[in-house]
Coordinates of C-alpha atoms in Angstrom, one line a residue:
X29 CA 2.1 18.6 0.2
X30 CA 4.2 15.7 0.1
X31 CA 7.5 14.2 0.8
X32 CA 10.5 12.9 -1.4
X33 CA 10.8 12.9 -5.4
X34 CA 8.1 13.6 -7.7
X35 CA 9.8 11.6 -10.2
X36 CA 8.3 8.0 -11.4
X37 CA 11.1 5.8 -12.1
X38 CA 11.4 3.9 -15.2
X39 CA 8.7 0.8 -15.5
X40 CA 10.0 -1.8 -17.2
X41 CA 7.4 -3.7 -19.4
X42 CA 6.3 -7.1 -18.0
X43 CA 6.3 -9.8 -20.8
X44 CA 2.3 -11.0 -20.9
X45 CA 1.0 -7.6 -19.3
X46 CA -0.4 -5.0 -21.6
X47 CA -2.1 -2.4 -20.0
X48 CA -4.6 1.0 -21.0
X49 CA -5.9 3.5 -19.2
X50 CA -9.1 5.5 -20.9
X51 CA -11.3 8.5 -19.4
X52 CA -14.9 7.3 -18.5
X53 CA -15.5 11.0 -16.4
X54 CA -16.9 9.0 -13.4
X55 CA -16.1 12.1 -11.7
X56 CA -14.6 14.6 -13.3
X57 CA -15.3 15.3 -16.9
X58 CA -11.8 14.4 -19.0
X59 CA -10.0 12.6 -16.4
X60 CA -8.6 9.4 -17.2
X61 CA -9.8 7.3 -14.5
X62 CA -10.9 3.8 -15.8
X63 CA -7.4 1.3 -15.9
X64 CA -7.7 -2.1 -17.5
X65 CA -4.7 -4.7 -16.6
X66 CA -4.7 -7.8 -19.4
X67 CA -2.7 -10.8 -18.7
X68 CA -1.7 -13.5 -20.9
X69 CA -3.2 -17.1 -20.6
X70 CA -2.4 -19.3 -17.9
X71 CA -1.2 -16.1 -15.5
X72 CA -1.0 -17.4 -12.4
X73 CA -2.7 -14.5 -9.5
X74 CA -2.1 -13.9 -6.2
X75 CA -4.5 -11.4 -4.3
X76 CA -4.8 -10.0 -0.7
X77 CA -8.1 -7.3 0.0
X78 CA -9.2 -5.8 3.1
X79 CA -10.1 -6.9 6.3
X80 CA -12.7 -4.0 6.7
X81 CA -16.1 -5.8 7.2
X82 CA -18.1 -3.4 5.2
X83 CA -15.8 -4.2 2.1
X84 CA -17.0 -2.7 -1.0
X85 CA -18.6 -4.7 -4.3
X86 CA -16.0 -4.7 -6.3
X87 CA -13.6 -6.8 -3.3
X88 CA -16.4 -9.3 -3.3
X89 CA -16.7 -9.9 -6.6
X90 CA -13.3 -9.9 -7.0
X91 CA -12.6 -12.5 -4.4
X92 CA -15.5 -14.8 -6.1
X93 CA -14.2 -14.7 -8.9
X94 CA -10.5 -15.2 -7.9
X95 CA -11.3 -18.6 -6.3
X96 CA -13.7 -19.6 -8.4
X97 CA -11.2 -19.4 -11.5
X98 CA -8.7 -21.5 -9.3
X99 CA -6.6 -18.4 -8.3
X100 CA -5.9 -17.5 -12.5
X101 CA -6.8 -13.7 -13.9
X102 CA -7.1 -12.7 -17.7
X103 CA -7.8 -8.5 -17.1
X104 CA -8.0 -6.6 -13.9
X105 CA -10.4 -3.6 -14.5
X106 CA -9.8 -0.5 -12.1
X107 CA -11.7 2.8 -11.7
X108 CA -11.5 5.3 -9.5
X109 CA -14.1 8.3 -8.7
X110 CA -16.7 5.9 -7.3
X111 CA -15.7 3.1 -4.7
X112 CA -18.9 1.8 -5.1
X113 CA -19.0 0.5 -1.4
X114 CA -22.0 0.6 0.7
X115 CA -24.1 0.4 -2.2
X116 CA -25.7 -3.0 -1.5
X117 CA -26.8 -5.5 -4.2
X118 CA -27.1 -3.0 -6.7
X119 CA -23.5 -2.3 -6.1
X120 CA -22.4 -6.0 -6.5
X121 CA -24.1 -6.1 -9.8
X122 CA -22.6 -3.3 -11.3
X123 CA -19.1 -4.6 -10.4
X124 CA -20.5 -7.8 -12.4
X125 CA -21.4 -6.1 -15.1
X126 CA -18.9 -4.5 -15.7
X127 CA -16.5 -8.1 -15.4
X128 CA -19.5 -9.1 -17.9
X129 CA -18.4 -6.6 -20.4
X130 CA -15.0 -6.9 -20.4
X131 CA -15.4 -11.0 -20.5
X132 CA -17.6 -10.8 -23.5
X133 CA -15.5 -8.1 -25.5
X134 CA -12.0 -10.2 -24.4
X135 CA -13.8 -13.3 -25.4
X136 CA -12.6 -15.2 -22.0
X137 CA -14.7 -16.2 -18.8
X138 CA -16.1 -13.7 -16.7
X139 CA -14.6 -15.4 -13.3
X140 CA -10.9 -14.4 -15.1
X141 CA -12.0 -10.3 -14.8
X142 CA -11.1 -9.0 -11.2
X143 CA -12.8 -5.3 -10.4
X144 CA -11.3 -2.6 -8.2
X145 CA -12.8 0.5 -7.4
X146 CA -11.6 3.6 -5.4
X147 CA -13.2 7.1 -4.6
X148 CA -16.3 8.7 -2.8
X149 CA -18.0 5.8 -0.6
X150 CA -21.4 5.5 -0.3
X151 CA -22.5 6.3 -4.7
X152 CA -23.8 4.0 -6.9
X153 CA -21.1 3.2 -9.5
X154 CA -22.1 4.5 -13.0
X155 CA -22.1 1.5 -14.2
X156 CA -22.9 2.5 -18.1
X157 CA -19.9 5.2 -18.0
X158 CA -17.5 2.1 -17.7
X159 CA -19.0 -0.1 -20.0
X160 CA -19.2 2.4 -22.4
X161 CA -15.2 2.7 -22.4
X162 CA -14.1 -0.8 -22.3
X163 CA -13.7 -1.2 -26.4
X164 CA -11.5 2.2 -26.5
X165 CA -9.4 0.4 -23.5
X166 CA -9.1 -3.3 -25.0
X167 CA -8.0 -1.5 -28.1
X168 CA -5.5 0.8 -26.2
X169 CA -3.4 -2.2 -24.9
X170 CA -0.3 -1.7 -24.8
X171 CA 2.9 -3.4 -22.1
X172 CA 4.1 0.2 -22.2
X173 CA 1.3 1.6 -20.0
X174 CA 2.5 1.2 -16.8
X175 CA 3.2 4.9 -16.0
X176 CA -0.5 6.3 -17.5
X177 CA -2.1 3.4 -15.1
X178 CA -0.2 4.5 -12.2
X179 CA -1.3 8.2 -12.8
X180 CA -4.7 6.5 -13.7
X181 CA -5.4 4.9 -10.5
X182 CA -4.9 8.0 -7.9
X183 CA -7.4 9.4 -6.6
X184 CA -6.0 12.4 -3.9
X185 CA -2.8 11.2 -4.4
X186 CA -0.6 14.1 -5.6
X187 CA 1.6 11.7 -7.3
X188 CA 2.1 8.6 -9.2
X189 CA 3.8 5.6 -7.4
X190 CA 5.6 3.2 -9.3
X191 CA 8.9 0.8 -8.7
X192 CA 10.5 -1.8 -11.1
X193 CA 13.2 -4.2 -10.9
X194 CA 15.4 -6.9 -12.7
X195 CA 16.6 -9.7 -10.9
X196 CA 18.7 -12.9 -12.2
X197 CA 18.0 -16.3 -11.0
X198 CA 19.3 -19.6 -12.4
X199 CA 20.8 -17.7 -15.7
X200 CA 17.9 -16.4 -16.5
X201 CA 16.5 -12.4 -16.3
X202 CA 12.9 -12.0 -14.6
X203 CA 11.1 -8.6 -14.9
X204 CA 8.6 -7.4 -11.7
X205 CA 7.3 -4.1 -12.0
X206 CA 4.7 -2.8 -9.7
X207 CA 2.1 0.4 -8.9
X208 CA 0.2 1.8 -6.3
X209 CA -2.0 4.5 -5.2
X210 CA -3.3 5.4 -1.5
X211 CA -2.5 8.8 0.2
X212 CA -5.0 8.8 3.0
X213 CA -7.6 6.3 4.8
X214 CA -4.6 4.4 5.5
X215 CA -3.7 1.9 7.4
X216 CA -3.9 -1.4 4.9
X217 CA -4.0 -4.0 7.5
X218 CA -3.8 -6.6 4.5
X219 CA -2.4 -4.8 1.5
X220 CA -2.6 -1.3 0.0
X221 CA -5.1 1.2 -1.2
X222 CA -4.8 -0.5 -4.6
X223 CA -1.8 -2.3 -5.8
X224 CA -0.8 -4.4 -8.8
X225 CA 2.6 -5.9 -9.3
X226 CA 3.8 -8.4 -12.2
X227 CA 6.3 -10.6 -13.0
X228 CA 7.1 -12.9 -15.9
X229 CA 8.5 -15.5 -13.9
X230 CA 6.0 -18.6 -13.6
X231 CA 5.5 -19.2 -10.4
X232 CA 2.9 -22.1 -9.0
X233 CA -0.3 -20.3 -6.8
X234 CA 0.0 -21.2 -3.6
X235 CA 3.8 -20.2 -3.7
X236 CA 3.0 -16.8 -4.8
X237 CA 0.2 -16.3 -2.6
X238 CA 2.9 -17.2 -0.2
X239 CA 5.8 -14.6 -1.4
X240 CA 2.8 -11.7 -1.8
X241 CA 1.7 -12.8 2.0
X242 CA 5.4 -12.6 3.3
X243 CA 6.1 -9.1 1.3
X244 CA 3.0 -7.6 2.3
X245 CA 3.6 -7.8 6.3
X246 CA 6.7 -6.2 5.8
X247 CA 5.5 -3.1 3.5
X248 CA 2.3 -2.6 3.2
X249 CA 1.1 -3.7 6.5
X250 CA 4.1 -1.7 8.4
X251 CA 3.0 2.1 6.8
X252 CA -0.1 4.1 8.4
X253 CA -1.0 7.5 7.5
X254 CA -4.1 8.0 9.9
X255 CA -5.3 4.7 11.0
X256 CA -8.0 4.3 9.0
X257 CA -8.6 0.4 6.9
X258 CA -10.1 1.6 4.0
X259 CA -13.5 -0.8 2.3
X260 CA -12.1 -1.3 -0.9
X261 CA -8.2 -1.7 -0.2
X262 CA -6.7 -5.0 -2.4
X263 CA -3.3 -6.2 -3.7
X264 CA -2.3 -8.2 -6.5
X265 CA 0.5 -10.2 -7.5
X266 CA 0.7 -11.2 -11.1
X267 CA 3.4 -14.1 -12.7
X268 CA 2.9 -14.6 -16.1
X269 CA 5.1 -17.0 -17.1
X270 CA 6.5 -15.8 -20.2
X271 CA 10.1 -16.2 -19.0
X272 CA 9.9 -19.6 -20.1
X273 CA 10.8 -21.2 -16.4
X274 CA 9.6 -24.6 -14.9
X275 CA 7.3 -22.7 -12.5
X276 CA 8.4 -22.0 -9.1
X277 CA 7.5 -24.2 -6.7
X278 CA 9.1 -23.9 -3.1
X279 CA 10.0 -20.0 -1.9
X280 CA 13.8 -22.0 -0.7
X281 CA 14.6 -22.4 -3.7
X282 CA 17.5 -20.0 -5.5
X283 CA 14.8 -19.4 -7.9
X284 CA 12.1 -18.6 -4.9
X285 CA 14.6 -16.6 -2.9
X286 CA 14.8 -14.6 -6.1
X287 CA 11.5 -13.6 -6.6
X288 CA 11.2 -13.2 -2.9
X289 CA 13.9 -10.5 -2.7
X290 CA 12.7 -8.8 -5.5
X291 CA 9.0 -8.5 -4.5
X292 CA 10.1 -7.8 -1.0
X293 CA 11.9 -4.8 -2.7
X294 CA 9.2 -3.4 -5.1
X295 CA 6.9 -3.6 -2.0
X296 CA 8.4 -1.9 0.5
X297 CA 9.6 1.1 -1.9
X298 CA 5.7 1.8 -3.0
X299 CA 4.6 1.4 1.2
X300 CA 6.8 4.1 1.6
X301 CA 5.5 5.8 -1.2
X302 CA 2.4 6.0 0.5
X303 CA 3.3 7.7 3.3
X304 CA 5.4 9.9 1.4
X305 CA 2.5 11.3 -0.6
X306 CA -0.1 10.8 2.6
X307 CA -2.7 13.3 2.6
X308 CA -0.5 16.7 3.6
X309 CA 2.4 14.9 4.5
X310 CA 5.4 17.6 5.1
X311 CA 7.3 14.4 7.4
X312 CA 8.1 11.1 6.6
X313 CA 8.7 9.6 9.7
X314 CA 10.4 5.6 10.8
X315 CA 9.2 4.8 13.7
X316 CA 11.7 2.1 14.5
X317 CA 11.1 0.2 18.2
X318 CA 14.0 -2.2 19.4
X319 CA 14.9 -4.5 22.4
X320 CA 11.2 -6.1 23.0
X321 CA 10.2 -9.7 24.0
X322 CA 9.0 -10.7 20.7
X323 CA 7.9 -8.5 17.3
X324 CA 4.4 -7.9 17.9
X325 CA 5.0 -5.8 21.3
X326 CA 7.5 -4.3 18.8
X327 CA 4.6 -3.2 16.4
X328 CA 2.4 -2.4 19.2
X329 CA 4.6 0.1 20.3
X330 CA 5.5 1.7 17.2
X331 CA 1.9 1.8 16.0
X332 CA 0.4 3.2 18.7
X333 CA 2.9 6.3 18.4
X334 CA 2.7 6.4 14.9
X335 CA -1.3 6.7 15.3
X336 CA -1.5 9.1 17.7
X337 CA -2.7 12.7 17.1
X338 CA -0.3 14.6 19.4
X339 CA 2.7 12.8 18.4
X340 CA 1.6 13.3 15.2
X341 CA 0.9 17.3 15.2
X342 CA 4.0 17.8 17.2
X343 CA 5.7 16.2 14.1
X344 CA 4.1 18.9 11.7
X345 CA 5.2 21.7 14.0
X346 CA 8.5 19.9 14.2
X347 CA 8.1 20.6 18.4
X348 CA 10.4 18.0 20.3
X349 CA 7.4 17.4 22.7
X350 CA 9.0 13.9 24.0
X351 CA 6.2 14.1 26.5
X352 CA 3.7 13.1 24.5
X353 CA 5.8 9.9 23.2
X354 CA 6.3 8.7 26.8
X355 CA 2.5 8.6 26.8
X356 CA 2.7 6.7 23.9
X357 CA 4.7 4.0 24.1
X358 CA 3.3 3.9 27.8
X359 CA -0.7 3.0 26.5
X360 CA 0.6 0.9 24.0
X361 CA -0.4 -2.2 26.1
X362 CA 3.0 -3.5 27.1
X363 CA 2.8 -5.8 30.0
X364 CA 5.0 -5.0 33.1
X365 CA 7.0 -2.3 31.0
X366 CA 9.8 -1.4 32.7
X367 CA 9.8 2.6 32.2
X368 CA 13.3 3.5 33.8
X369 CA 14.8 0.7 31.2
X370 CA 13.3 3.3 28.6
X371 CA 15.6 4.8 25.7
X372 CA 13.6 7.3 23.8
X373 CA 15.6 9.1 20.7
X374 CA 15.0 11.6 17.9
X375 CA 17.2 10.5 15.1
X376 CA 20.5 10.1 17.0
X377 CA 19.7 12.3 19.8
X378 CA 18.9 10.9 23.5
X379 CA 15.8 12.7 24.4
X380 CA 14.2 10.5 27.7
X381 CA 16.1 7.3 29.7
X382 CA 15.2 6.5 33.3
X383 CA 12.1 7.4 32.8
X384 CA 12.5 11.0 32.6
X385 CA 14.6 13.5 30.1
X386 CA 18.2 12.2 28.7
X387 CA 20.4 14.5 31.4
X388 CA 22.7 15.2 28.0
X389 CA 19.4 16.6 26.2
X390 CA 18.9 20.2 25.0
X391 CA 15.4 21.5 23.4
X392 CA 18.3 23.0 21.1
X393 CA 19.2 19.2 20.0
X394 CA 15.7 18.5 19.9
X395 CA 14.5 21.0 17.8
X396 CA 17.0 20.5 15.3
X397 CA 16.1 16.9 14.9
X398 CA 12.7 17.5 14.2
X399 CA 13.8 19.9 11.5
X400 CA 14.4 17.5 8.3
X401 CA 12.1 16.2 6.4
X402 CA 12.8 12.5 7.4
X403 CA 12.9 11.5 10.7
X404 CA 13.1 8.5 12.6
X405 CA 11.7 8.2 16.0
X406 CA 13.6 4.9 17.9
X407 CA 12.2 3.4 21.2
X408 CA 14.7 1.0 23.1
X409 CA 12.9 -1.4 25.2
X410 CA 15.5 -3.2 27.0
X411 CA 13.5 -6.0 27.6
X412 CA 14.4 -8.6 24.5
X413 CA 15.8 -9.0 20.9
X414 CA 12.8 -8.2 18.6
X415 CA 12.5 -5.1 16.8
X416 CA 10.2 -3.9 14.7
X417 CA 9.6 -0.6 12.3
X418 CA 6.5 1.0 10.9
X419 CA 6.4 4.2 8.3
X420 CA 4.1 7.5 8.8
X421 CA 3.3 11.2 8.5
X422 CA 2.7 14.1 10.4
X423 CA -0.6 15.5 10.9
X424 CA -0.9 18.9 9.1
X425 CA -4.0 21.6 8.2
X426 CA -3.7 20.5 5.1
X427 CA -4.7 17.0 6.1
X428 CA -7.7 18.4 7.2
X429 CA -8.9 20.5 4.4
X430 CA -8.3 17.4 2.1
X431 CA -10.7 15.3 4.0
X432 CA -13.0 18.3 5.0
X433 CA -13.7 18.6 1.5
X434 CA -13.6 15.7 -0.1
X435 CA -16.9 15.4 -1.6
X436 CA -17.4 19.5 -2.3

């Protein structure tokens, strides 16, 4: 199950990204599930991984050798079948072997390879599988591989996720195209599952560490599908410099505010992607909370409805049960939360003020706005001017069959 349009939408090539995507059957025999991202000399990288403390090898490594490289990247390897987290040292070595291979082959510096991995936790990586494919993918590099990686990359995603865009700044034409995968252990708290977005436009590092920071808190870390910070979640920004631009050096700029539009785009419309495909997802649901003292009260709210179980199942049965997000927004930590200031609706429909039901509200109304497939759930505070909106799902059975029998 899943929400929205099938449909990938046209990726446009990135000048100085080629990209291939080979089958190393980590998992199942045939699939393509190895992904190797090459970017030209002197590409600038910007990186955010999870904040889970049991992070996997492959965001260690990856972080090690990000810094130590001084923030640049030559390939980004991905594989998915094996998140080869929880799988101590041996785990970390296979994720450097693996850079090791794809350095020598390439011919550049090991600390230029970033890994990623995604899949079953707790299985040593197969290692040998990779290695063993890396020639067939250096020699399948192509900048028309966008849409294989983004199919290459999911794991129970039921769909590829993939947004690109064209933006003008200064006279000149800047490409950023960007993919994702993720469909359940989600709640990024940093980033995505696993994203990778490029640009051509050369951009200095700590300014795009900057624009992938401020796009990220307003995508990636507003969408949850169950609450759960996956080990091995990373996102990276890519600027290649090809366009030929003085790089970018203050985000104010016409050329920052560019980029910053553009990435802030891209981002948002894979986040929603997320939830759209989220593990038996049947709703896509904007949980959109106004009138608080400040933004993070805001958040507080809307994620605590958006995480909770009964709000959530109610969703999937499409059962106006306001009841359950009175309770809600009322644990969400709020101090002295004025409950009769309270506006509660269901897409445009008044369902609770004064603390109790809306006396214009029907179940009729009620059930009829929990009918479509998007709905938006808005909480008015009447207690500020922040707001503040987050992106999930419904809990379904089919939700729980997925993760019932993930590893069977």
């Amino acid at each position: 199950m899943a929400t929205g349009t099938n449909e990938l939408p046209s990726l446009h090539p990135v000048p100085g990204i080629r990209l291939a995507t080979v089958s190393a059957g980590i998992k199942k025999p045939g699939r393509k599930d190895v992904v190797l991202i090459e970017a030209a000399e002197g590409t600038t990288c910007a990186a955010v991984f999870t904040r889970n403390a049991f992070c996997a090898a492959p965001v260690t490594v990856a972080r090690e050798h990000w810094q130590a490289s001084g923030k640049k990247a030559r390939y980004l390897l991905v594989n998915t079948g094996n998140a080869n987290a929880g799988t101590g040292a041996q785990g970390l070595q296979s994720a450097r072997t693996s850079c090791e291979q794809v350095a020598e082959l390439a011919g550049v510096d090991p600390e230029t390879v970033l890994p990623f991995s995604t899949g079953v936790i707790g299985e040593q990586l197969p290692v040998e599988k990779i290695t063993a494919v890396i020639p067939e993918a250096l020699a399948g590099l192509t900048d028309e591989g966008w849409a294989d990686a983004a199919s290459g990359i999911m794991t129970t995603d039921t769909r590829p996720k993939g947004c690109s865009v064209r933006f003008t700044a200064d006279g000149r034409e800047y490409t950023l195209t960007g993919i994702s995968k993720g469909a359940g252990m989600i709640r990024p708290n940093m980033a995505t599952m696993l994203g990778y977005v490029a640009t051509d436009m050369a951009v200095e590092a700590e300014v795009l560490q900057q624009a992938l920071a401020d796009a990220v808190a307003i995508s990636f870390n507003r969408v949850t599908v169950d609450g759960d910070t996956s080990t091995n979640d990373a996102c990276v920004l890519l600027a290649t410099g090809a366009a030929g631009n003085d790089p970018v050096s203050d985000l104010g700029s016409s050329e920052g505010i560019a980029l910053r539009d553009a990435l802030q785009e891209v981002c948002v419309t894979l986040a929603q992607a997320l939830v759209r495909d989220g593990e038996g997802a049947s709703k896509f649901v904007t949980v959109q909370v106004d009138g608080g003292r400040d933004e993070q009260e805001c958040l507080d709210v809307a994620f605590t409805i958006a995480h909770s179980p009964l709000v959530k199942t109610a969703l999937f049965a499409s059962d106006p049960n306001w009841g359950r997000l009175l309770a809600a927004i009322g644990r969400a930590g709020l101090q002295d939360l004025d409950v009769d200031k309270v506006g509660v609706f269901l897409n445009d429909v008044l369902i609770a003020e004064n603390g109790c039901r809306a006396a214009s509200y029907t179940e009729e109304q009620g059930v009829a706005a929990m009918a479509p497939e998007d709905i938006v759930i808005r909480v008015e505070l009447n207690r500020g001017n922040s707001g503040a909106s987050v992106w999930t799902t419904d809990f379904s059975y089919d939700y729980v069959k997925i993760n019932a029998e993930y590893r069977t």
